[in-house]
């Protein structure tokens, strides 16, 4: 939704003008410093906006700096190998973002002569770029006066204008998007959008907002009525599904068993075996399904990883292997010292830590008479 038409009632137009003036004054004094700010490079804005989706600024900064040091220009990224891009994305999770970014960079090279378009409608044709990112890139990198509406913006505007309908309903969402669009100033649209992002992240936060520090309290409906903490109205969301796995960390000489995922969740990343059996049954399960002879070599550790709609509940158990045939079904015995070169999701942090400390204590050569 990118429109320049402003059909809101006069009082709302006055109010939206006031909003941008107040917000820009506040931004000039309190803008957060970030390595992707103050530069007009659509590629870097694009990378930062993709990294910032569902990830905190503090987490993104070091990963962004590493990524840009390795791929300083769009062309460098477009020519990169997917495995290297995923490796650099390791700390950020949600790897489909990295794959789409790579695909998008190649698309820009092929379809737009290597120039990131300034028109949000063209930006939306690029892999991984939706309306929010298109608005952010167009406004921040090219100063096009369009909004960048995400959950933060919906929250801020539902409070400012006292929208008390369920914001997941299309009518309420549409109303909020129109209000957000009508508030974007003709000049400094990028700074304005970043100011709204900062306000939503630091002042008008979910739960109880910090209205005492807010530059917009004088024009805020929820502040005046005193119900800011109850807005926006969001219906209860479905509970996340919990999936339990036993995760054997197998030490066989200086190697361990891992598998490159082919499933859509975390596709292309390496994981330790995620097995559907009770932790106590692992020795017999390993023997029956992998012909691996192994005995427990330490305490089981519980680990939990939360995805958007799913929780992995894992029991990580170290094992010492006495016999193993060559692996099959996508598994591989990998040297523990080489694991650093592979891309693992953060869900594997505890198994990785376990195998490294376990190896330091127990390292032995692979026994003779095995299937290798
Ligand atoms: Fe949000 Fe409070 Fe500011 Fe209103 S006054 S925009 S509720 S922080």
mmCIF file of C-alpha atoms and ligand atoms in Angstrom:
data_model
loop_
_atom_site.group_PDB
_atom_site.id
_atom_site.type_symbol
_atom_site.label_atom_id
_atom_site.label_comp_id
_atom_site.label_asym_id
_atom_site.label_seq_id
_atom_site.Cartn_x
_atom_site.Cartn_y
_atom_site.Cartn_z
ATOM 1 C CA UNK A 1 0.000 0.000 0.000
ATOM 2 C CA UNK A 2 1.896 3.009 -1.259
ATOM 3 C CA UNK A 3 -0.198 6.053 -1.816
ATOM 4 C CA UNK A 4 0.341 9.722 -1.693
ATOM 5 C CA UNK A 5 -3.360 10.558 -1.444
ATOM 6 C CA UNK A 6 -4.462 12.003 1.879
ATOM 7 C CA UNK A 7 -8.176 11.596 2.364
ATOM 8 C CA UNK A 8 -8.347 11.683 6.156
ATOM 9 C CA UNK A 9 -10.518 14.249 7.973
ATOM 10 C CA UNK A 10 -8.938 17.694 8.521
ATOM 11 C CA UNK A 11 -8.363 17.165 12.249
ATOM 12 C CA UNK A 12 -6.466 13.964 11.471
ATOM 13 C CA UNK A 13 -4.331 15.723 8.875
ATOM 14 C CA UNK A 14 -3.442 18.380 11.423
ATOM 15 C CA UNK A 15 -2.656 15.692 13.920
ATOM 16 C CA UNK A 16 -0.511 13.658 11.515
ATOM 17 C CA UNK A 17 1.458 16.797 10.590
ATOM 18 C CA UNK A 18 2.080 17.450 14.256
ATOM 19 C CA UNK A 19 3.213 13.885 14.720
ATOM 20 C CA UNK A 20 5.969 14.137 12.110
ATOM 21 C CA UNK A 21 7.189 17.510 13.423
ATOM 22 C CA UNK A 22 7.350 16.285 17.019
ATOM 23 C CA UNK A 23 8.924 12.982 16.069
ATOM 24 C CA UNK A 24 11.630 14.491 13.880
ATOM 25 C CA UNK A 25 12.589 16.973 16.624
ATOM 26 C CA UNK A 26 12.860 14.062 19.036
ATOM 27 C CA UNK A 27 14.831 11.967 16.515
ATOM 28 C CA UNK A 28 17.343 14.783 15.967
ATOM 29 C CA UNK A 29 18.117 14.719 19.686
ATOM 30 C CA UNK A 30 17.784 11.052 20.602
ATOM 31 C CA UNK A 31 18.319 8.904 17.461
ATOM 32 C CA UNK A 32 20.059 5.653 18.310
ATOM 33 C CA UNK A 33 23.434 5.256 16.654
ATOM 34 C CA UNK A 34 23.617 2.266 14.288
ATOM 35 C CA UNK A 35 26.220 1.383 11.641
ATOM 36 C CA UNK A 36 23.629 1.422 8.838
ATOM 37 C CA UNK A 37 22.327 4.889 9.691
ATOM 38 C CA UNK A 38 23.498 8.126 8.074
ATOM 39 C CA UNK A 39 24.443 6.386 4.824
ATOM 40 C CA UNK A 40 22.432 6.458 1.620
ATOM 41 C CA UNK A 41 23.166 3.010 0.289
ATOM 42 C CA UNK A 42 20.041 0.998 -0.576
ATOM 43 C CA UNK A 43 21.949 -2.301 -0.451
ATOM 44 C CA UNK A 44 23.104 -1.685 3.132
ATOM 45 C CA UNK A 45 19.667 -0.478 4.200
ATOM 46 C CA UNK A 46 18.172 -3.599 2.673
ATOM 47 C CA UNK A 47 20.643 -5.899 4.464
ATOM 48 C CA UNK A 48 20.056 -4.138 7.804
ATOM 49 C CA UNK A 49 16.267 -4.243 7.467
ATOM 50 C CA UNK A 50 16.277 -7.961 6.662
ATOM 51 C CA UNK A 51 18.599 -8.676 9.614
ATOM 52 C CA UNK A 52 16.436 -6.585 11.946
ATOM 53 C CA UNK A 53 13.307 -8.641 11.251
ATOM 54 C CA UNK A 54 12.548 -10.531 14.485
ATOM 55 C CA UNK A 55 16.040 -9.769 15.805
ATOM 56 C CA UNK A 56 17.213 -7.169 18.314
ATOM 57 C CA UNK A 57 19.431 -4.273 17.221
ATOM 58 C CA UNK A 58 22.231 -5.259 19.649
ATOM 59 C CA UNK A 59 22.338 -8.778 18.157
ATOM 60 C CA UNK A 60 22.310 -7.484 14.601
ATOM 61 C CA UNK A 61 25.144 -4.908 14.855
ATOM 62 C CA UNK A 62 28.163 -7.311 14.980
ATOM 63 C CA UNK A 63 26.611 -9.657 12.397
ATOM 64 C CA UNK A 64 25.830 -6.726 10.090
ATOM 65 C CA UNK A 65 29.405 -5.440 10.360
ATOM 66 C CA UNK A 66 30.865 -8.873 9.586
ATOM 67 C CA UNK A 67 28.455 -9.360 6.690
ATOM 68 C CA UNK A 68 29.189 -5.958 5.117
ATOM 69 C CA UNK A 69 32.946 -6.406 5.611
ATOM 70 C CA UNK A 70 32.720 -9.638 3.614
ATOM 71 C CA UNK A 71 30.113 -8.416 1.079
ATOM 72 C CA UNK A 72 30.608 -4.632 0.864
ATOM 73 C CA UNK A 73 28.514 -4.261 -2.295
ATOM 74 C CA UNK A 74 25.484 -5.959 -3.771
ATOM 75 C CA UNK A 75 27.629 -7.530 -6.505
ATOM 76 C CA UNK A 76 29.826 -9.247 -3.891
ATOM 77 C CA UNK A 77 26.779 -10.809 -2.266
ATOM 78 C CA UNK A 78 25.218 -11.826 -5.588
ATOM 79 C CA UNK A 79 28.393 -13.776 -6.443
ATOM 80 C CA UNK A 80 28.627 -15.486 -3.057
ATOM 81 C CA UNK A 81 28.156 -19.137 -2.272
ATOM 82 C CA UNK A 82 24.983 -19.895 -0.253
ATOM 83 C CA UNK A 83 26.921 -21.919 2.345
ATOM 84 C CA UNK A 84 29.134 -18.911 3.120
ATOM 85 C CA UNK A 85 26.134 -16.587 3.407
ATOM 86 C CA UNK A 86 24.423 -19.005 5.816
ATOM 87 C CA UNK A 87 27.617 -19.289 7.866
ATOM 88 C CA UNK A 88 27.757 -15.495 8.256
ATOM 89 C CA UNK A 89 24.064 -15.537 9.236
ATOM 90 C CA UNK A 90 24.653 -18.048 12.021
ATOM 91 C CA UNK A 91 23.946 -15.742 14.966
ATOM 92 C CA UNK A 92 20.724 -14.379 13.507
ATOM 93 C CA UNK A 93 18.512 -17.424 12.890
ATOM 94 C CA UNK A 94 15.476 -17.402 10.556
ATOM 95 C CA UNK A 95 17.735 -18.528 7.721
ATOM 96 C CA UNK A 96 15.129 -18.197 4.986
ATOM 97 C CA UNK A 97 15.863 -14.452 5.259
ATOM 98 C CA UNK A 98 19.488 -15.063 4.240
ATOM 99 C CA UNK A 99 18.505 -17.304 1.338
ATOM 100 C CA UNK A 100 15.984 -14.761 0.067
ATOM 101 C CA UNK A 101 18.477 -11.925 0.450
ATOM 102 C CA UNK A 102 20.989 -13.812 -1.677
ATOM 103 C CA UNK A 103 18.315 -14.656 -4.234
ATOM 104 C CA UNK A 104 17.183 -11.021 -4.223
ATOM 105 C CA UNK A 105 20.737 -9.717 -4.764
ATOM 106 C CA UNK A 106 21.110 -11.993 -7.795
ATOM 107 C CA UNK A 107 17.719 -10.839 -9.061
ATOM 108 C CA UNK A 108 18.745 -7.164 -8.783
ATOM 109 C CA UNK A 109 21.939 -7.894 -10.739
ATOM 110 C CA UNK A 110 19.978 -9.639 -13.485
ATOM 111 C CA UNK A 111 16.789 -7.581 -13.680
ATOM 112 C CA UNK A 112 17.826 -4.096 -12.533
ATOM 113 C CA UNK A 113 21.451 -3.849 -13.755
ATOM 114 C CA UNK A 114 22.677 -4.106 -10.192
ATOM 115 C CA UNK A 115 20.745 -1.001 -9.038
ATOM 116 C CA UNK A 116 18.297 -1.431 -6.168
ATOM 117 C CA UNK A 117 15.056 0.195 -7.417
ATOM 118 C CA UNK A 118 13.674 3.273 -5.642
ATOM 119 C CA UNK A 119 10.033 2.528 -6.522
ATOM 120 C CA UNK A 120 8.474 0.486 -3.680
ATOM 121 C CA UNK A 121 6.314 -1.427 -6.177
ATOM 122 C CA UNK A 122 9.448 -2.639 -7.970
ATOM 123 C CA UNK A 123 11.150 -3.376 -4.664
ATOM 124 C CA UNK A 124 8.223 -5.637 -3.750
ATOM 125 C CA UNK A 125 9.031 -7.834 -6.762
ATOM 126 C CA UNK A 126 12.407 -8.743 -5.270
ATOM 127 C CA UNK A 127 12.761 -11.971 -3.330
ATOM 128 C CA UNK A 128 12.285 -11.489 0.423
ATOM 129 C CA UNK A 129 11.097 -7.864 0.170
ATOM 130 C CA UNK A 130 7.568 -7.203 1.383
ATOM 131 C CA UNK A 131 5.660 -3.943 1.815
ATOM 132 C CA UNK A 132 7.438 -3.046 5.080
ATOM 133 C CA UNK A 133 10.985 -3.560 3.742
ATOM 134 C CA UNK A 134 10.138 -1.845 0.452
ATOM 135 C CA UNK A 135 8.893 1.189 2.390
ATOM 136 C CA UNK A 136 11.959 1.178 4.636
ATOM 137 C CA UNK A 137 14.459 0.909 1.751
ATOM 138 C CA UNK A 138 12.677 3.494 -0.451
ATOM 139 C CA UNK A 139 12.315 6.024 2.356
ATOM 140 C CA UNK A 140 15.661 5.549 4.130
ATOM 141 C CA UNK A 141 17.902 5.160 1.088
ATOM 142 C CA UNK A 142 16.042 7.381 -1.412
ATOM 143 C CA UNK A 143 13.844 9.611 0.789
ATOM 144 C CA UNK A 144 10.674 8.502 -1.025
ATOM 145 C CA UNK A 145 7.741 9.594 1.213
ATOM 146 C CA UNK A 146 6.189 6.186 1.865
ATOM 147 C CA UNK A 147 5.474 4.432 5.185
ATOM 148 C CA UNK A 148 7.162 1.318 6.539
ATOM 149 C CA UNK A 149 4.420 -0.351 8.549
ATOM 150 C CA UNK A 150 5.351 -3.192 10.875
ATOM 151 C CA UNK A 151 4.056 -4.384 14.260
ATOM 152 C CA UNK A 152 5.774 -1.494 16.062
ATOM 153 C CA UNK A 153 4.085 1.067 13.852
ATOM 154 C CA UNK A 154 0.678 -0.590 14.261
ATOM 155 C CA UNK A 155 1.106 -0.473 18.042
ATOM 156 C CA UNK A 156 2.176 3.181 18.100
ATOM 157 C CA UNK A 157 -0.634 4.302 15.783
ATOM 158 C CA UNK A 158 -3.330 2.244 17.513
ATOM 159 C CA UNK A 159 -2.417 4.146 20.702
ATOM 160 C CA UNK A 160 -2.013 7.556 19.071
ATOM 161 C CA UNK A 161 -5.406 7.379 17.372
ATOM 162 C CA UNK A 162 -7.171 5.234 19.952
ATOM 163 C CA UNK A 163 -7.971 2.375 17.574
ATOM 164 C CA UNK A 164 -9.564 -0.142 19.928
ATOM 165 C CA UNK A 165 -10.583 -2.785 17.384
ATOM 166 C CA UNK A 166 -8.769 -6.078 16.950
ATOM 167 C CA UNK A 167 -5.777 -5.043 14.812
ATOM 168 C CA UNK A 168 -5.731 -8.419 13.081
ATOM 169 C CA UNK A 169 -9.078 -7.598 11.465
ATOM 170 C CA UNK A 170 -8.657 -6.214 7.928
ATOM 171 C CA UNK A 171 -10.712 -3.035 8.570
ATOM 172 C CA UNK A 172 -8.682 -2.040 11.642
ATOM 173 C CA UNK A 173 -5.415 -2.852 9.917
ATOM 174 C CA UNK A 174 -6.418 -0.840 6.849
ATOM 175 C CA UNK A 175 -7.382 2.132 9.012
ATOM 176 C CA UNK A 176 -4.032 2.031 10.802
ATOM 177 C CA UNK A 177 -2.103 1.715 7.543
ATOM 178 C CA UNK A 178 -3.909 4.763 6.136
ATOM 179 C CA UNK A 179 -3.156 6.773 9.261
ATOM 180 C CA UNK A 180 0.493 5.693 9.190
ATOM 181 C CA UNK A 181 0.749 6.625 5.494
ATOM 182 C CA UNK A 182 -0.871 10.014 6.017
ATOM 183 C CA UNK A 183 1.656 10.883 8.746
ATOM 184 C CA UNK A 184 4.753 10.416 6.522
ATOM 185 C CA UNK A 185 6.203 13.871 5.737
ATOM 186 C CA UNK A 186 7.193 14.848 2.191
ATOM 187 C CA UNK A 187 10.736 15.602 3.391
ATOM 188 C CA UNK A 188 12.916 13.425 5.617
ATOM 189 C CA UNK A 189 10.644 10.403 5.170
ATOM 190 C CA UNK A 190 13.520 8.045 5.995
ATOM 191 C CA UNK A 191 14.359 9.831 9.248
ATOM 192 C CA UNK A 192 10.668 9.947 10.128
ATOM 193 C CA UNK A 193 10.232 6.172 9.583
ATOM 194 C CA UNK A 194 13.351 5.477 11.641
ATOM 195 C CA UNK A 195 12.015 7.777 14.361
ATOM 196 C CA UNK A 196 8.782 5.744 14.538
ATOM 197 C CA UNK A 197 10.863 2.555 14.701
ATOM 198 C CA UNK A 198 12.946 4.002 17.573
ATOM 199 C CA UNK A 199 9.860 5.206 19.405
ATOM 200 C CA UNK A 200 8.220 1.774 19.134
ATOM 201 C CA UNK A 201 11.403 0.023 20.266
ATOM 202 C CA UNK A 202 12.358 2.243 23.199
ATOM 203 C CA UNK A 203 9.358 4.285 24.402
ATOM 204 C CA UNK A 204 6.015 3.100 23.037
ATOM 205 C CA UNK A 205 6.933 -0.499 23.859
ATOM 206 C CA UNK A 206 4.541 -3.480 24.143
ATOM 207 C CA UNK A 207 2.869 -3.736 27.541
ATOM 208 C CA UNK A 208 3.413 -0.568 29.521
ATOM 209 C CA UNK A 209 4.743 2.296 27.399
ATOM 210 C CA UNK A 210 7.010 4.977 28.843
ATOM 211 C CA UNK A 211 4.634 7.885 28.106
ATOM 212 C CA UNK A 212 6.569 10.284 30.360
ATOM 213 C CA UNK A 213 9.448 10.193 27.871
ATOM 214 C CA UNK A 214 7.275 10.334 24.766
ATOM 215 C CA UNK A 215 7.398 13.333 22.425
ATOM 216 C CA UNK A 216 3.834 12.539 21.279
ATOM 217 C CA UNK A 217 1.956 12.422 24.593
ATOM 218 C CA UNK A 218 0.159 15.723 23.868
ATOM 219 C CA UNK A 219 -1.475 14.266 20.735
ATOM 220 C CA UNK A 220 -1.928 10.694 21.962
ATOM 221 C CA UNK A 221 -5.472 9.431 22.434
ATOM 222 C CA UNK A 222 -4.482 6.440 24.586
ATOM 223 C CA UNK A 223 -2.352 8.625 26.856
ATOM 224 C CA UNK A 224 -5.199 11.088 27.329
ATOM 225 C CA UNK A 225 -7.690 8.277 28.054
ATOM 226 C CA UNK A 226 -5.217 6.312 30.174
ATOM 227 C CA UNK A 227 -5.534 2.920 28.432
ATOM 228 C CA UNK A 228 -2.225 2.805 26.515
ATOM 229 C CA UNK A 229 -1.156 -0.440 28.242
ATOM 230 C CA UNK A 230 -4.270 -2.209 26.885
ATOM 231 C CA UNK A 231 -3.560 -1.281 23.270
ATOM 232 C CA UNK A 232 -3.298 -2.572 20.662
ATOM 233 C CA UNK A 233 -6.132 -5.076 20.953
ATOM 234 C CA UNK A 234 -4.755 -8.421 19.775
ATOM 235 C CA UNK A 235 -6.730 -11.667 20.077
ATOM 236 C CA UNK A 236 -5.068 -14.531 21.962
ATOM 237 C CA UNK A 237 -2.661 -16.335 19.677
ATOM 238 C CA UNK A 238 -2.440 -20.118 19.410
ATOM 239 C CA UNK A 239 0.099 -21.711 21.799
ATOM 240 C CA UNK A 240 3.374 -22.846 20.244
ATOM 241 C CA UNK A 241 3.630 -26.549 19.492
ATOM 242 C CA UNK A 242 6.277 -28.360 21.571
ATOM 243 C CA UNK A 243 8.301 -31.097 19.862
ATOM 244 C CA UNK A 244 10.624 -33.262 21.957
ATOM 245 C CA UNK A 245 13.877 -34.772 20.688
ATOM 246 C CA UNK A 246 16.676 -36.861 22.121
ATOM 247 C CA UNK A 247 19.968 -35.484 20.832
ATOM 248 C CA UNK A 248 22.916 -37.896 21.120
ATOM 249 C CA UNK A 249 26.279 -36.165 20.954
ATOM 250 C CA UNK A 250 28.409 -39.024 19.670
ATOM 251 C CA UNK A 251 32.144 -38.925 20.142
ATOM 252 C CA UNK A 252 33.929 -41.407 17.877
ATOM 253 C CA UNK A 253 37.633 -40.735 18.088
ATOM 254 C CA UNK A 254 37.910 -37.126 16.995
ATOM 255 C CA UNK A 255 34.630 -37.144 15.066
ATOM 256 C CA UNK A 256 30.964 -36.630 15.748
ATOM 257 C CA UNK A 257 27.804 -37.496 13.834
ATOM 258 C CA UNK A 258 25.864 -34.611 12.257
ATOM 259 C CA UNK A 259 23.363 -34.143 9.453
ATOM 260 C CA UNK A 260 22.691 -31.359 6.956
ATOM 261 C CA UNK A 261 18.979 -30.567 7.129
ATOM 262 C CA UNK A 262 16.783 -30.953 4.082
ATOM 263 C CA UNK A 263 13.554 -29.990 5.880
ATOM 264 C CA UNK A 264 12.220 -26.484 5.196
ATOM 265 C CA UNK A 265 12.875 -25.415 8.800
ATOM 266 C CA UNK A 266 16.642 -24.670 9.013
ATOM 267 C CA UNK A 267 17.220 -26.146 5.549
ATOM 268 C CA UNK A 268 20.900 -26.438 4.620
ATOM 269 C CA UNK A 269 22.133 -26.061 8.205
ATOM 270 C CA UNK A 270 23.904 -28.752 10.188
ATOM 271 C CA UNK A 271 22.341 -30.374 13.249
ATOM 272 C CA UNK A 272 23.209 -33.169 15.641
ATOM 273 C CA UNK A 273 20.815 -36.150 15.344
ATOM 274 C CA UNK A 274 17.310 -35.126 16.427
ATOM 275 C CA UNK A 275 15.733 -38.443 17.347
ATOM 276 C CA UNK A 276 12.157 -39.270 18.286
ATOM 277 C CA UNK A 277 12.811 -41.592 21.207
ATOM 278 C CA UNK A 278 13.136 -41.390 24.985
ATOM 279 C CA UNK A 279 16.650 -40.435 26.144
ATOM 280 C CA UNK A 280 16.861 -43.723 28.121
ATOM 281 C CA UNK A 281 16.261 -45.713 24.931
ATOM 282 C CA UNK A 282 19.037 -43.995 22.977
ATOM 283 C CA UNK A 283 21.624 -46.848 23.109
ATOM 284 C CA UNK A 284 19.171 -49.405 21.667
ATOM 285 C CA UNK A 285 17.694 -46.834 19.233
ATOM 286 C CA UNK A 286 21.173 -46.000 17.911
ATOM 287 C CA UNK A 287 21.975 -49.673 17.485
ATOM 288 C CA UNK A 288 18.686 -50.561 15.764
ATOM 289 C CA UNK A 289 18.559 -47.577 13.423
ATOM 290 C CA UNK A 290 22.216 -46.689 12.831
ATOM 291 C CA UNK A 291 24.063 -49.915 13.868
ATOM 292 C CA UNK A 292 26.082 -47.745 16.227
ATOM 293 C CA UNK A 293 27.390 -49.205 19.467
ATOM 294 C CA UNK A 294 27.673 -46.502 22.073
ATOM 295 C CA UNK A 295 27.502 -46.003 25.800
ATOM 296 C CA UNK A 296 26.425 -42.883 27.712
ATOM 297 C CA UNK A 297 29.418 -40.810 28.766
ATOM 298 C CA UNK A 298 27.963 -38.039 30.857
ATOM 299 C CA UNK A 299 24.921 -36.329 32.294
ATOM 300 C CA UNK A 300 21.936 -35.526 30.072
ATOM 301 C CA UNK A 301 21.358 -31.787 29.584
ATOM 302 C CA UNK A 302 18.020 -30.157 28.775
ATOM 303 C CA UNK A 303 17.949 -27.561 26.016
ATOM 304 C CA UNK A 304 15.088 -25.600 24.579
ATOM 305 C CA UNK A 305 14.859 -23.576 21.389
ATOM 306 C CA UNK A 306 11.893 -21.359 20.627
ATOM 307 C CA UNK A 307 10.889 -20.736 17.015
ATOM 308 C CA UNK A 308 7.942 -18.535 16.039
ATOM 309 C CA UNK A 309 5.317 -21.306 16.119
ATOM 310 C CA UNK A 310 7.316 -24.175 17.516
ATOM 311 C CA UNK A 311 9.462 -25.107 20.495
ATOM 312 C CA UNK A 312 12.163 -27.777 20.336
ATOM 313 C CA UNK A 313 12.529 -29.429 23.714
ATOM 314 C CA UNK A 314 15.803 -31.373 23.549
ATOM 315 C CA UNK A 315 17.604 -33.800 25.852
ATOM 316 C CA UNK A 316 21.276 -33.730 24.910
ATOM 317 C CA UNK A 317 23.208 -36.859 25.927
ATOM 318 C CA UNK A 318 26.958 -37.401 25.334
ATOM 319 C CA UNK A 319 27.936 -40.875 24.115
ATOM 320 C CA UNK A 320 31.203 -42.630 23.573
ATOM 321 C CA UNK A 321 31.069 -44.749 20.399
ATOM 322 C CA UNK A 322 32.865 -48.088 20.180
ATOM 323 C CA UNK A 323 31.659 -49.141 16.741
ATOM 324 C CA UNK A 324 30.015 -47.343 13.836
ATOM 325 C CA UNK A 325 29.534 -48.256 10.181
ATOM 326 C CA UNK A 326 29.821 -45.583 7.481
ATOM 327 C CA UNK A 327 26.852 -43.241 7.861
ATOM 328 C CA UNK A 328 23.800 -43.052 5.604
ATOM 329 C CA UNK A 329 20.628 -40.955 5.150
ATOM 330 C CA UNK A 330 22.455 -37.647 4.906
ATOM 331 C CA UNK A 331 24.472 -38.128 8.109
ATOM 332 C CA UNK A 332 28.225 -37.572 8.225
ATOM 333 C CA UNK A 333 30.979 -38.196 10.763
ATOM 334 C CA UNK A 334 32.748 -34.872 10.965
ATOM 335 C CA UNK A 335 35.992 -33.924 12.665
ATOM 336 C CA UNK A 336 35.112 -31.882 15.720
ATOM 337 C CA UNK A 337 37.905 -29.411 14.991
ATOM 338 C CA UNK A 338 36.265 -28.687 11.589
ATOM 339 C CA UNK A 339 32.781 -27.958 12.952
ATOM 340 C CA UNK A 340 33.644 -24.240 13.080
ATOM 341 C CA UNK A 341 33.605 -24.179 9.289
ATOM 342 C CA UNK A 342 29.983 -25.360 9.080
ATOM 343 C CA UNK A 343 26.784 -23.386 9.612
ATOM 344 C CA UNK A 344 24.827 -24.554 12.664
ATOM 345 C CA UNK A 345 21.588 -22.951 13.906
ATOM 346 C CA UNK A 346 21.672 -21.455 17.400
ATOM 347 C CA UNK A 347 19.354 -24.327 18.438
ATOM 348 C CA UNK A 348 22.536 -26.465 18.367
ATOM 349 C CA UNK A 349 24.548 -24.306 20.792
ATOM 350 C CA UNK A 350 24.300 -26.760 23.703
ATOM 351 C CA UNK A 351 25.139 -29.894 21.644
ATOM 352 C CA UNK A 352 28.111 -27.993 20.160
ATOM 353 C CA UNK A 353 29.328 -26.911 23.571
ATOM 354 C CA UNK A 354 28.877 -30.485 24.813
ATOM 355 C CA UNK A 355 30.872 -32.082 21.992
ATOM 356 C CA UNK A 356 33.751 -29.624 22.379
ATOM 357 C CA UNK A 357 34.129 -30.049 26.118
ATOM 358 C CA UNK A 358 33.553 -33.802 25.822
ATOM 359 C CA UNK A 359 36.282 -34.096 23.177
ATOM 360 C CA UNK A 360 38.826 -32.267 25.313
ATOM 361 C CA UNK A 361 38.401 -34.841 28.062
ATOM 362 C CA UNK A 362 37.974 -38.019 26.000
ATOM 363 C CA UNK A 363 39.848 -37.614 22.728
ATOM 364 C CA UNK A 364 41.101 -40.957 21.401
ATOM 365 C CA UNK A 365 41.806 -42.264 17.892
ATOM 366 C CA UNK A 366 38.991 -44.171 16.106
ATOM 367 C CA UNK A 367 39.130 -47.779 17.330
ATOM 368 C CA UNK A 368 40.357 -50.487 14.922
ATOM 369 C CA UNK A 369 37.924 -53.002 13.451
ATOM 370 C CA UNK A 370 35.182 -50.480 12.733
ATOM 371 C CA UNK A 371 33.268 -50.074 9.506
ATOM 372 C CA UNK A 372 35.533 -47.192 8.370
HETATM 373 FE FE1 LIG B 1 2.888 5.511 23.069
HETATM 374 FE FE2 LIG B 1 2.497 6.752 25.429
HETATM 375 FE FE3 LIG B 1 3.666 8.006 23.399
HETATM 376 FE FE4 LIG B 1 1.091 7.450 23.301
HETATM 377 S S1 LIG B 1 2.115 8.821 24.758
HETATM 378 S S2 LIG B 1 2.558 7.206 21.657
HETATM 379 S S3 LIG B 1 1.051 5.483 24.334
HETATM 380 S S4 LIG B 1 4.469 6.224 24.506
#
